[in-house]
CSV table of C-alpha atoms and ligand atoms in Angstrom, one decimal:
chain,number,residue,atom,x,y,z
A,1,UNK,CA,-25.0,10.0,30.8
A,2,UNK,CA,-27.0,7.1,29.7
A,3,UNK,CA,-25.3,5.1,26.9
A,4,UNK,CA,-26.8,3.8,23.6
A,5,UNK,CA,-28.1,0.5,24.8
A,6,UNK,CA,-28.0,-0.8,21.0
A,7,UNK,CA,-24.2,-1.5,21.2
A,8,UNK,CA,-25.0,-4.4,23.4
A,9,UNK,CA,-27.0,-6.4,20.5
A,10,UNK,CA,-23.6,-6.5,18.8
A,11,UNK,CA,-21.8,-9.7,19.0
A,12,UNK,CA,-18.7,-9.3,21.5
A,13,UNK,CA,-16.1,-9.9,19.0
A,14,UNK,CA,-16.1,-8.5,15.7
A,15,UNK,CA,-15.2,-10.7,13.1
A,16,UNK,CA,-11.8,-9.4,12.1
A,17,UNK,CA,-10.6,-9.1,15.8
A,18,UNK,CA,-11.4,-12.7,16.4
A,19,UNK,CA,-9.6,-13.8,13.4
A,20,UNK,CA,-6.6,-11.7,14.7
A,21,UNK,CA,-6.7,-13.3,18.2
A,22,UNK,CA,-6.9,-16.9,16.6
A,23,UNK,CA,-4.0,-16.2,14.3
A,24,UNK,CA,-1.8,-14.6,17.2
A,25,UNK,CA,-2.6,-17.6,19.5
A,26,UNK,CA,-1.6,-20.1,16.7
A,27,UNK,CA,1.7,-18.1,15.7
A,28,UNK,CA,2.6,-18.0,19.5
A,29,UNK,CA,2.3,-21.8,19.7
A,30,UNK,CA,4.1,-22.3,16.3
A,31,UNK,CA,6.8,-19.8,16.2
A,32,UNK,CA,8.3,-21.3,12.9
A,33,UNK,CA,5.0,-21.5,10.8
A,34,UNK,CA,4.8,-19.1,7.7
A,35,UNK,CA,1.1,-18.0,8.0
A,36,UNK,CA,-0.2,-16.6,4.8
A,37,UNK,CA,-3.1,-14.2,5.5
A,38,UNK,CA,-5.8,-14.1,2.7
A,39,UNK,CA,-8.4,-12.9,5.2
A,40,UNK,CA,-8.7,-9.1,5.4
A,41,UNK,CA,-9.6,-7.5,2.1
A,42,UNK,CA,-7.0,-5.0,2.1
A,43,UNK,CA,-4.7,-4.0,-1.0
A,44,UNK,CA,-1.1,-5.0,-1.0
A,45,UNK,CA,0.4,-3.0,-4.1
A,46,UNK,CA,2.1,0.5,-3.5
A,47,UNK,CA,0.2,3.5,-4.9
A,48,UNK,CA,0.4,4.1,-8.6
A,49,UNK,CA,3.3,6.4,-9.7
A,50,UNK,CA,1.0,8.8,-11.6
A,51,UNK,CA,-1.1,9.2,-8.1
A,52,UNK,CA,2.4,9.6,-6.3
A,53,UNK,CA,3.5,12.1,-8.5
A,54,UNK,CA,0.1,14.3,-8.3
A,55,UNK,CA,0.3,14.1,-4.3
A,56,UNK,CA,3.8,15.0,-4.2
A,57,UNK,CA,2.8,18.2,-6.5
A,58,UNK,CA,-0.2,18.9,-4.3
A,59,UNK,CA,1.9,18.8,-1.1
A,60,UNK,CA,4.4,21.3,-2.8
A,61,UNK,CA,1.5,23.6,-3.6
A,62,UNK,CA,0.3,23.6,0.1
A,63,UNK,CA,3.9,24.7,1.0
A,64,UNK,CA,3.7,27.9,-0.9
A,65,UNK,CA,1.5,30.9,0.3
A,66,UNK,CA,0.4,31.7,-3.3
A,67,UNK,CA,-1.1,28.1,-3.8
A,68,UNK,CA,-1.7,27.0,-0.2
A,69,UNK,CA,-5.3,26.0,0.4
A,70,UNK,CA,-7.6,25.8,3.7
A,71,UNK,CA,-11.0,24.3,3.6
A,72,UNK,CA,-12.2,23.2,0.2
A,73,UNK,CA,-15.8,22.8,-1.1
A,74,UNK,CA,-17.4,20.3,1.2
A,75,UNK,CA,-18.7,18.4,-1.8
A,76,UNK,CA,-15.1,18.0,-3.6
A,77,UNK,CA,-13.1,20.0,-5.7
A,78,UNK,CA,-14.2,20.6,-9.3
A,79,UNK,CA,-11.2,18.9,-10.9
A,80,UNK,CA,-12.4,15.5,-9.2
A,81,UNK,CA,-15.9,16.0,-9.5
A,82,UNK,CA,-15.4,16.6,-13.6
A,83,UNK,CA,-13.2,13.6,-13.6
A,84,UNK,CA,-15.8,11.4,-12.0
A,85,UNK,CA,-18.5,12.8,-14.3
A,86,UNK,CA,-16.6,12.1,-17.3
A,87,UNK,CA,-14.7,8.9,-16.5
A,88,UNK,CA,-17.0,6.9,-14.2
A,89,UNK,CA,-20.5,8.1,-15.8
A,90,UNK,CA,-20.5,9.8,-19.0
A,91,UNK,CA,-18.2,7.0,-20.5
A,92,UNK,CA,-21.1,4.6,-19.8
A,93,UNK,CA,-23.7,6.9,-21.1
A,94,UNK,CA,-24.8,8.1,-17.9
A,95,UNK,CA,-25.1,12.0,-16.7
A,96,UNK,CA,-24.5,12.8,-13.2
A,97,UNK,CA,-24.5,16.4,-12.0
A,98,UNK,CA,-21.6,17.9,-10.2
A,99,UNK,CA,-24.0,18.6,-7.2
A,100,UNK,CA,-25.1,15.2,-7.0
A,101,UNK,CA,-21.4,13.9,-6.2
A,102,UNK,CA,-20.4,14.2,-2.5
A,103,UNK,CA,-16.7,13.0,-2.1
A,104,UNK,CA,-15.9,11.6,1.4
A,105,UNK,CA,-13.0,10.0,3.2
A,106,UNK,CA,-14.3,6.3,2.5
A,107,UNK,CA,-17.2,4.2,1.6
A,108,UNK,CA,-17.4,2.7,5.0
A,109,UNK,CA,-18.2,5.8,6.6
A,110,UNK,CA,-20.7,6.7,3.7
A,111,UNK,CA,-22.5,3.5,4.1
A,112,UNK,CA,-22.8,4.1,7.8
A,113,UNK,CA,-23.5,8.1,7.9
A,114,UNK,CA,-26.1,7.8,5.0
A,115,UNK,CA,-28.7,6.4,7.4
A,116,UNK,CA,-29.2,9.7,9.0
A,117,UNK,CA,-31.4,10.0,6.0
A,118,UNK,CA,-33.7,7.4,7.1
A,119,UNK,CA,-36.3,7.6,9.6
A,120,UNK,CA,-35.5,6.2,13.3
A,121,UNK,CA,-37.8,3.3,12.6
A,122,UNK,CA,-37.3,2.7,9.0
A,123,UNK,CA,-37.2,-1.0,8.0
A,124,UNK,CA,-34.0,-2.2,6.4
A,125,UNK,CA,-33.3,-5.0,4.1
A,126,UNK,CA,-30.0,-6.7,3.5
A,127,UNK,CA,-28.5,-9.1,1.3
A,128,UNK,CA,-27.2,-12.2,3.1
A,129,UNK,CA,-24.3,-12.8,3.1
A,130,UNK,CA,-23.0,-9.3,2.7
A,131,UNK,CA,-20.5,-6.7,3.7
A,132,UNK,CA,-21.1,-6.5,7.8
A,133,UNK,CA,-21.2,-2.5,8.2
A,134,UNK,CA,-24.7,-2.2,6.6
A,135,UNK,CA,-26.0,-4.4,9.5
A,136,UNK,CA,-23.9,-3.4,12.5
A,137,UNK,CA,-24.3,0.4,11.7
A,138,UNK,CA,-28.2,-0.1,11.6
A,139,UNK,CA,-27.9,-2.3,14.9
A,140,UNK,CA,-26.2,0.6,16.6
A,141,UNK,CA,-28.9,3.0,15.3
A,142,UNK,CA,-31.6,1.1,17.1
A,143,UNK,CA,-33.2,-0.3,14.2
A,144,UNK,CA,-33.2,-3.8,15.3
A,145,UNK,CA,-33.8,-6.0,18.3
A,146,UNK,CA,-31.3,-8.3,20.0
A,147,UNK,CA,-30.1,-11.0,17.8
A,148,UNK,CA,-31.4,-14.7,18.0
A,149,UNK,CA,-29.7,-17.9,18.5
A,150,UNK,CA,-29.4,-18.1,14.7
A,151,UNK,CA,-27.8,-14.7,14.6
A,152,UNK,CA,-30.4,-12.7,13.0
A,153,UNK,CA,-31.6,-9.6,14.2
A,154,UNK,CA,-35.3,-9.1,14.5
A,155,UNK,CA,-36.7,-6.2,12.5
A,156,UNK,CA,-34.0,-6.5,9.7
A,157,UNK,CA,-35.3,-8.2,6.4
A,158,UNK,CA,-32.7,-10.7,5.1
A,159,UNK,CA,-32.6,-11.7,1.6
A,160,UNK,CA,-30.9,-14.9,1.2
A,161,UNK,CA,-28.2,-15.0,-1.5
A,162,UNK,CA,-27.4,-18.4,-2.0
A,163,UNK,CA,-26.0,-20.8,-4.6
A,164,UNK,CA,-29.7,-21.3,-5.6
A,165,UNK,CA,-30.1,-17.7,-6.4
A,166,UNK,CA,-26.6,-17.5,-7.7
A,167,UNK,CA,-25.6,-15.6,-5.0
A,168,UNK,CA,-27.6,-12.7,-6.1
A,169,UNK,CA,-30.5,-11.2,-3.8
A,170,UNK,CA,-33.9,-11.3,-5.4
A,171,UNK,CA,-36.7,-8.5,-4.7
A,172,UNK,CA,-39.3,-9.7,-2.3
A,173,UNK,CA,-42.6,-10.3,-3.1
A,174,UNK,CA,-44.1,-7.4,-1.7
A,175,UNK,CA,-43.3,-3.9,-0.2
A,176,UNK,CA,-43.2,-2.6,3.5
A,177,UNK,CA,-39.2,-1.9,3.2
A,178,UNK,CA,-37.8,1.3,3.3
A,179,UNK,CA,-34.2,0.8,2.3
A,180,UNK,CA,-32.4,-2.2,0.8
A,181,UNK,CA,-28.3,-2.4,0.4
A,182,UNK,CA,-27.3,-4.1,-2.8
A,183,UNK,CA,-23.5,-4.6,-3.3
A,184,UNK,CA,-22.3,-5.6,-6.6
A,185,UNK,CA,-19.9,-7.1,-7.3
A,186,UNK,CA,-20.5,-8.5,-4.0
A,187,UNK,CA,-18.3,-8.8,-0.8
A,188,UNK,CA,-18.0,-11.6,0.3
A,189,UNK,CA,-19.3,-13.8,-2.4
A,190,UNK,CA,-17.7,-11.9,-5.5
A,191,UNK,CA,-21.3,-12.1,-7.3
A,192,UNK,CA,-22.0,-9.6,-9.8
A,193,UNK,CA,-25.5,-8.5,-10.7
A,194,UNK,CA,-26.5,-8.3,-14.3
A,195,UNK,CA,-28.7,-5.7,-16.1
A,196,UNK,CA,-31.4,-8.0,-15.8
A,197,UNK,CA,-30.9,-8.4,-11.9
A,198,UNK,CA,-30.6,-4.5,-11.4
A,199,UNK,CA,-33.7,-3.8,-13.6
A,200,UNK,CA,-35.8,-6.2,-11.5
A,201,UNK,CA,-34.5,-4.5,-8.6
A,202,UNK,CA,-35.1,-0.8,-9.7
A,203,UNK,CA,-38.8,-1.9,-10.9
A,204,UNK,CA,-39.2,-3.2,-7.2
A,205,UNK,CA,-37.9,-0.2,-5.5
A,206,UNK,CA,-40.1,2.1,-7.8
A,207,UNK,CA,-43.3,0.1,-7.5
A,208,UNK,CA,-42.9,-0.2,-3.5
A,209,UNK,CA,-41.3,3.5,-2.8
A,210,UNK,CA,-38.2,2.0,-1.6
A,211,UNK,CA,-34.4,3.3,-1.5
A,212,UNK,CA,-31.7,1.3,-3.0
A,213,UNK,CA,-28.3,1.9,-1.7
A,214,UNK,CA,-26.1,0.4,-4.3
A,215,UNK,CA,-22.3,-0.3,-3.0
A,216,UNK,CA,-20.0,-0.3,-6.2
A,217,UNK,CA,-16.6,-0.5,-4.3
A,218,UNK,CA,-15.5,-3.4,-6.4
A,219,UNK,CA,-17.0,-1.8,-9.9
A,220,UNK,CA,-13.4,-1.8,-11.1
A,221,UNK,CA,-12.9,-5.6,-10.9
A,222,UNK,CA,-15.7,-6.3,-13.6
A,223,UNK,CA,-14.3,-7.9,-16.5
A,224,UNK,CA,-17.1,-8.0,-18.7
A,225,UNK,CA,-17.8,-4.7,-20.3
A,226,UNK,CA,-21.5,-5.5,-21.0
A,227,UNK,CA,-22.2,-5.8,-17.1
A,228,UNK,CA,-23.4,-2.4,-15.7
A,229,UNK,CA,-20.8,-0.8,-13.4
A,230,UNK,CA,-23.2,1.7,-12.3
A,231,UNK,CA,-27.0,1.3,-11.1
A,232,UNK,CA,-27.6,4.4,-13.0
A,233,UNK,CA,-27.2,2.7,-16.3
A,234,UNK,CA,-30.8,1.2,-15.3
A,235,UNK,CA,-33.5,3.4,-16.6
A,236,UNK,CA,-35.2,4.8,-13.4
A,237,UNK,CA,-32.5,4.3,-11.1
A,238,UNK,CA,-32.0,8.1,-10.5
A,239,UNK,CA,-35.4,8.0,-8.6
A,240,UNK,CA,-34.7,5.1,-6.5
A,241,UNK,CA,-31.1,4.6,-5.8
A,242,UNK,CA,-28.0,6.2,-4.0
A,243,UNK,CA,-24.5,4.9,-5.3
A,244,UNK,CA,-21.3,4.3,-3.2
A,245,UNK,CA,-18.1,4.4,-5.0
A,246,UNK,CA,-14.6,4.0,-3.5
A,247,UNK,CA,-10.7,4.4,-4.3
A,248,UNK,CA,-9.8,1.9,-1.9
A,249,UNK,CA,-9.8,-1.1,-4.1
A,250,UNK,CA,-9.9,0.9,-7.4
A,251,UNK,CA,-6.9,2.6,-6.9
A,252,UNK,CA,-5.1,1.4,-3.8
A,253,UNK,CA,-6.5,3.9,-1.4
A,254,UNK,CA,-7.1,1.9,1.5
A,255,UNK,CA,-4.9,3.9,3.6
A,256,UNK,CA,-5.1,7.3,1.6
A,257,UNK,CA,-9.1,7.5,2.1
A,258,UNK,CA,-11.2,8.8,-0.7
A,259,UNK,CA,-14.6,7.7,-1.8
A,260,UNK,CA,-17.7,9.5,-3.1
A,261,UNK,CA,-21.5,9.0,-3.2
A,262,UNK,CA,-24.1,9.7,-5.6
A,263,UNK,CA,-27.5,11.3,-4.5
A,264,UNK,CA,-29.5,12.2,-7.6
A,265,UNK,CA,-31.8,15.1,-7.7
A,266,UNK,CA,-34.8,13.0,-8.4
A,267,UNK,CA,-34.7,11.1,-5.5
A,268,UNK,CA,-37.3,11.6,-2.8
A,269,UNK,CA,-38.3,10.5,0.7
A,270,UNK,CA,-41.6,10.8,2.4
A,271,UNK,CA,-41.4,13.7,5.0
A,272,UNK,CA,-43.2,13.7,8.4
A,273,UNK,CA,-46.5,15.1,7.1
A,274,UNK,CA,-46.5,12.7,3.8
A,275,UNK,CA,-45.0,15.5,1.7
A,276,UNK,CA,-42.0,14.7,-0.7
A,277,UNK,CA,-38.6,15.7,0.4
A,278,UNK,CA,-35.5,15.8,-1.7
A,279,UNK,CA,-32.8,13.3,-0.2
A,280,UNK,CA,-30.0,15.1,-2.4
A,281,UNK,CA,-31.0,18.8,-0.4
A,282,UNK,CA,-31.0,16.6,2.9
A,283,UNK,CA,-27.7,15.1,2.2
A,284,UNK,CA,-26.0,18.2,1.0
A,285,UNK,CA,-27.3,19.8,4.5
A,286,UNK,CA,-26.1,16.8,6.2
A,287,UNK,CA,-22.5,16.7,4.5
A,288,UNK,CA,-21.9,20.4,4.9
A,289,UNK,CA,-23.0,20.6,8.7
A,290,UNK,CA,-20.8,17.5,9.7
A,291,UNK,CA,-18.0,17.4,7.1
A,292,UNK,CA,-15.3,19.8,6.0
A,293,UNK,CA,-14.3,18.1,2.9
A,294,UNK,CA,-11.6,15.4,1.9
A,295,UNK,CA,-8.1,16.8,1.9
A,296,UNK,CA,-6.9,18.5,-1.1
A,297,UNK,CA,-3.7,16.4,-1.6
A,298,UNK,CA,-5.9,13.1,-1.6
A,299,UNK,CA,-8.5,14.5,-4.1
A,300,UNK,CA,-5.3,15.4,-6.4
A,301,UNK,CA,-4.2,11.8,-6.0
A,302,UNK,CA,-7.7,10.4,-6.7
A,303,UNK,CA,-8.1,12.7,-9.8
A,304,UNK,CA,-4.8,11.6,-11.0
A,305,UNK,CA,-6.2,8.1,-11.1
A,306,UNK,CA,-8.3,9.2,-14.1
A,307,UNK,CA,-5.3,10.3,-16.3
A,308,UNK,CA,-4.0,8.2,-19.1
A,309,UNK,CA,-1.0,6.9,-16.9
A,310,UNK,CA,-2.9,6.8,-13.8
A,311,UNK,CA,-5.8,4.6,-15.4
A,312,UNK,CA,-3.1,2.4,-17.1
A,313,UNK,CA,-1.4,1.9,-14.0
A,314,UNK,CA,-4.3,1.3,-11.7
A,315,UNK,CA,-6.1,-0.9,-14.0
A,316,UNK,CA,-2.7,-2.9,-14.1
A,317,UNK,CA,-3.0,-3.4,-10.5
A,318,UNK,CA,-6.4,-4.6,-10.9
A,319,UNK,CA,-5.4,-7.1,-13.6
A,320,UNK,CA,-2.7,-8.3,-11.2
A,321,UNK,CA,-5.1,-9.0,-8.3
A,322,UNK,CA,-7.4,-10.7,-10.9
A,323,UNK,CA,-4.6,-13.0,-12.0
A,324,UNK,CA,-4.2,-14.0,-8.5
A,325,UNK,CA,-8.0,-14.5,-8.2
A,326,UNK,CA,-7.8,-16.8,-11.2
A,327,UNK,CA,-4.5,-18.9,-9.6
A,328,UNK,CA,-6.8,-19.1,-6.5
A,329,UNK,CA,-9.8,-20.4,-8.2
A,330,UNK,CA,-7.8,-22.8,-10.4
A,331,UNK,CA,-5.9,-24.2,-7.6
A,332,UNK,CA,-8.9,-24.7,-5.2
A,333,UNK,CA,-11.0,-26.1,-8.1
A,334,UNK,CA,-7.9,-28.6,-8.7
A,335,UNK,CA,-8.0,-29.6,-5.0
A,336,UNK,CA,-11.7,-30.5,-5.1
A,337,UNK,CA,-13.0,-27.4,-3.7
A,338,UNK,CA,-16.5,-25.8,-5.1
A,339,UNK,CA,-15.7,-22.2,-6.1
A,340,UNK,CA,-17.4,-19.4,-6.6
A,341,UNK,CA,-16.6,-15.6,-7.4
A,342,UNK,CA,-13.2,-14.4,-8.3
A,343,UNK,CA,-14.2,-13.4,-12.0
A,344,UNK,CA,-15.5,-10.1,-11.5
A,345,UNK,CA,-14.4,-9.4,-8.0
A,346,UNK,CA,-11.2,-10.1,-5.8
A,347,UNK,CA,-12.8,-12.5,-3.8
A,348,UNK,CA,-13.1,-16.3,-3.9
A,349,UNK,CA,-16.1,-17.6,-2.0
A,350,UNK,CA,-15.7,-21.6,-1.4
A,351,UNK,CA,-17.8,-24.1,-0.1
A,352,UNK,CA,-16.4,-25.8,3.0
A,353,UNK,CA,-15.4,-29.4,2.5
A,354,UNK,CA,-18.4,-31.4,3.5
A,355,UNK,CA,-20.3,-28.5,4.5
A,356,UNK,CA,-18.1,-28.1,7.6
A,357,UNK,CA,-19.0,-24.9,10.0
A,358,UNK,CA,-17.2,-22.0,8.7
A,359,UNK,CA,-15.2,-21.3,11.9
A,360,UNK,CA,-14.0,-25.0,11.8
A,361,UNK,CA,-12.7,-24.8,8.6
A,362,UNK,CA,-10.9,-21.6,9.7
A,363,UNK,CA,-9.2,-23.6,12.3
A,364,UNK,CA,-8.4,-26.4,9.8
A,365,UNK,CA,-7.0,-24.2,7.2
A,366,UNK,CA,-4.8,-22.4,9.6
A,367,UNK,CA,-3.4,-25.5,11.6
A,368,UNK,CA,-3.0,-27.6,8.5
A,369,UNK,CA,-2.0,-25.2,6.0
A,370,UNK,CA,-1.0,-22.3,7.9
A,371,UNK,CA,-3.5,-20.1,5.8
A,372,UNK,CA,-5.8,-17.3,7.1
A,373,UNK,CA,-9.1,-16.7,5.3
A,374,UNK,CA,-12.4,-15.3,6.4
A,375,UNK,CA,-15.4,-17.6,7.9
A,376,UNK,CA,-18.5,-17.0,5.6
A,377,UNK,CA,-20.7,-16.9,8.6
A,378,UNK,CA,-19.0,-13.5,9.5
A,379,UNK,CA,-20.9,-12.0,6.7
A,380,UNK,CA,-24.4,-13.3,7.6
A,381,UNK,CA,-26.1,-16.6,8.6
A,382,UNK,CA,-26.6,-17.6,5.1
A,383,UNK,CA,-22.6,-17.4,4.7
A,384,UNK,CA,-22.4,-20.8,7.1
A,385,UNK,CA,-20.8,-23.5,5.4
A,386,UNK,CA,-18.8,-21.0,3.1
A,387,UNK,CA,-15.3,-19.2,3.2
A,388,UNK,CA,-13.7,-16.3,1.7
A,389,UNK,CA,-10.4,-15.9,0.3
A,390,UNK,CA,-8.8,-12.6,-0.9
A,391,UNK,CA,-7.0,-12.1,-4.0
A,392,UNK,CA,-5.1,-9.1,-2.6
A,393,UNK,CA,-1.7,-10.4,-2.0
A,394,UNK,CA,1.9,-10.9,-3.7
A,395,UNK,CA,2.3,-13.4,-6.4
A,396,UNK,CA,4.6,-15.5,-4.3
A,397,UNK,CA,2.2,-15.6,-1.5
A,398,UNK,CA,-0.7,-16.6,-3.6
A,399,UNK,CA,1.3,-19.3,-5.4
A,400,UNK,CA,2.7,-20.4,-2.1
A,401,UNK,CA,-1.2,-20.7,-0.8
A,402,UNK,CA,-2.3,-22.7,-3.7
A,403,UNK,CA,0.6,-25.3,-3.4
A,404,UNK,CA,-0.3,-25.7,0.3
A,405,UNK,CA,-3.9,-26.0,-0.5
A,406,UNK,CA,-3.2,-28.7,-3.1
A,407,UNK,CA,-0.8,-30.6,-0.9
A,408,UNK,CA,-3.3,-30.6,2.2
A,409,UNK,CA,-6.7,-31.0,0.5
A,410,UNK,CA,-6.2,-32.8,-2.9
B,1,LIG,N1,-18.0,-1.5,0.7
B,1,LIG,C1,-17.6,-2.5,0.5
B,1,LIG,C2,-18.3,-3.7,-0.1
B,1,LIG,C3,-16.3,-3.2,1.0
B,1,LIG,O1,-15.8,-4.3,1.0
B,1,LIG,C4,-15.7,-2.1,1.6
B,1,LIG,C5,-14.1,-2.4,2.2
B,1,LIG,O2,-13.8,-3.5,2.3
B,1,LIG,C6,-16.1,-0.7,1.8
B,1,LIG,C7,-17.1,-0.4,1.1
B,1,LIG,C8,-14.9,0.1,2.5
B,1,LIG,O3,-14.4,1.1,1.5
B,1,LIG,P1,-13.7,2.1,2.2
B,1,LIG,O4,-12.2,1.8,2.2
B,1,LIG,O5,-13.8,3.3,0.9
B,1,LIG,O6,-14.1,2.9,3.4
């Protein structure tokens, strides 16, 4: 069997395994150190009681012949699709059809899988820095060359999102791009795109016949009601954008697994003969061919996150993490760091002291303060000189982390 050669283009060590390796080595050499991990963006609060009750009830249904369920509808049960349409979209003035929503087991899989819609030689643009899955999954699919010494993959279009642009990518001057991935609120920088930013991107995509993949995994962390939560709040977005949503960070589902993807009926790609093809029809065909639906019990849990109690409880968790973010922001600022993000996202993005290399600062923070974060360079070349701290942790750990940072760096 000839194996996929594109995997050899990926860096040998993925970001998080390398972090794990360094932390294990440090812990082995310093067994008494109380290491606090603010690295991986995983939730720490247990599932909300309303979600637990709904999942228990669903398990009980599965235990009885009369209410047992086997395969469900591939796109998702109506009770969840209706809740999504009402709470995520209609409440923001957006009408999304039930047949435009595809429930899945996670946005990571969705963001990788959806490229089956793209031509093999499609030109991909990504913000830099950004969630690494967009780049790596396109490398695996063979849309790039081997990375250069600067870590950039030939064939990919990088859209630098730096302090100069408020960490928001700007539309390129011309076209020639098939797909652009946008993530707002952004992982890792915490930057959020405004209505003006999104309006400019939608105008660009329509002018150049490009597709926007809009990853709104952190939408629930937006604190300002005037900021858009969905790209479909922008006129014309139904003709140029796919949207990804996840229950992972909004309802603590990182271990439960549920997400959805919106593919509007108006979305068209260009077929082999130049004809227009419906991306909704293609994705429906793909989804029903390769996916047998998200678990009934899990979908009941996701739907419960929209009930009055479920909403209050999950929003309470989001508020808890955002308070952690505020404590980190304030503590880091008091210690003299330049801090971004953390206002509409559970991530703090800080400049390393003196512009130190991200990995050097990782080692310094680990050895001096016994704290683990994520080097900015792991999210793209433009992340060099920056560092991400996650607000997903207990209050005690966040307070202790802030105290250590102030002690070591102030
Ligand atoms: N999109 C972004 C921007 C993320 O940061 C993450 C997870 O960290 C995901 C998607 C993955 O979400 P899920 O847990 O639904 O696979």
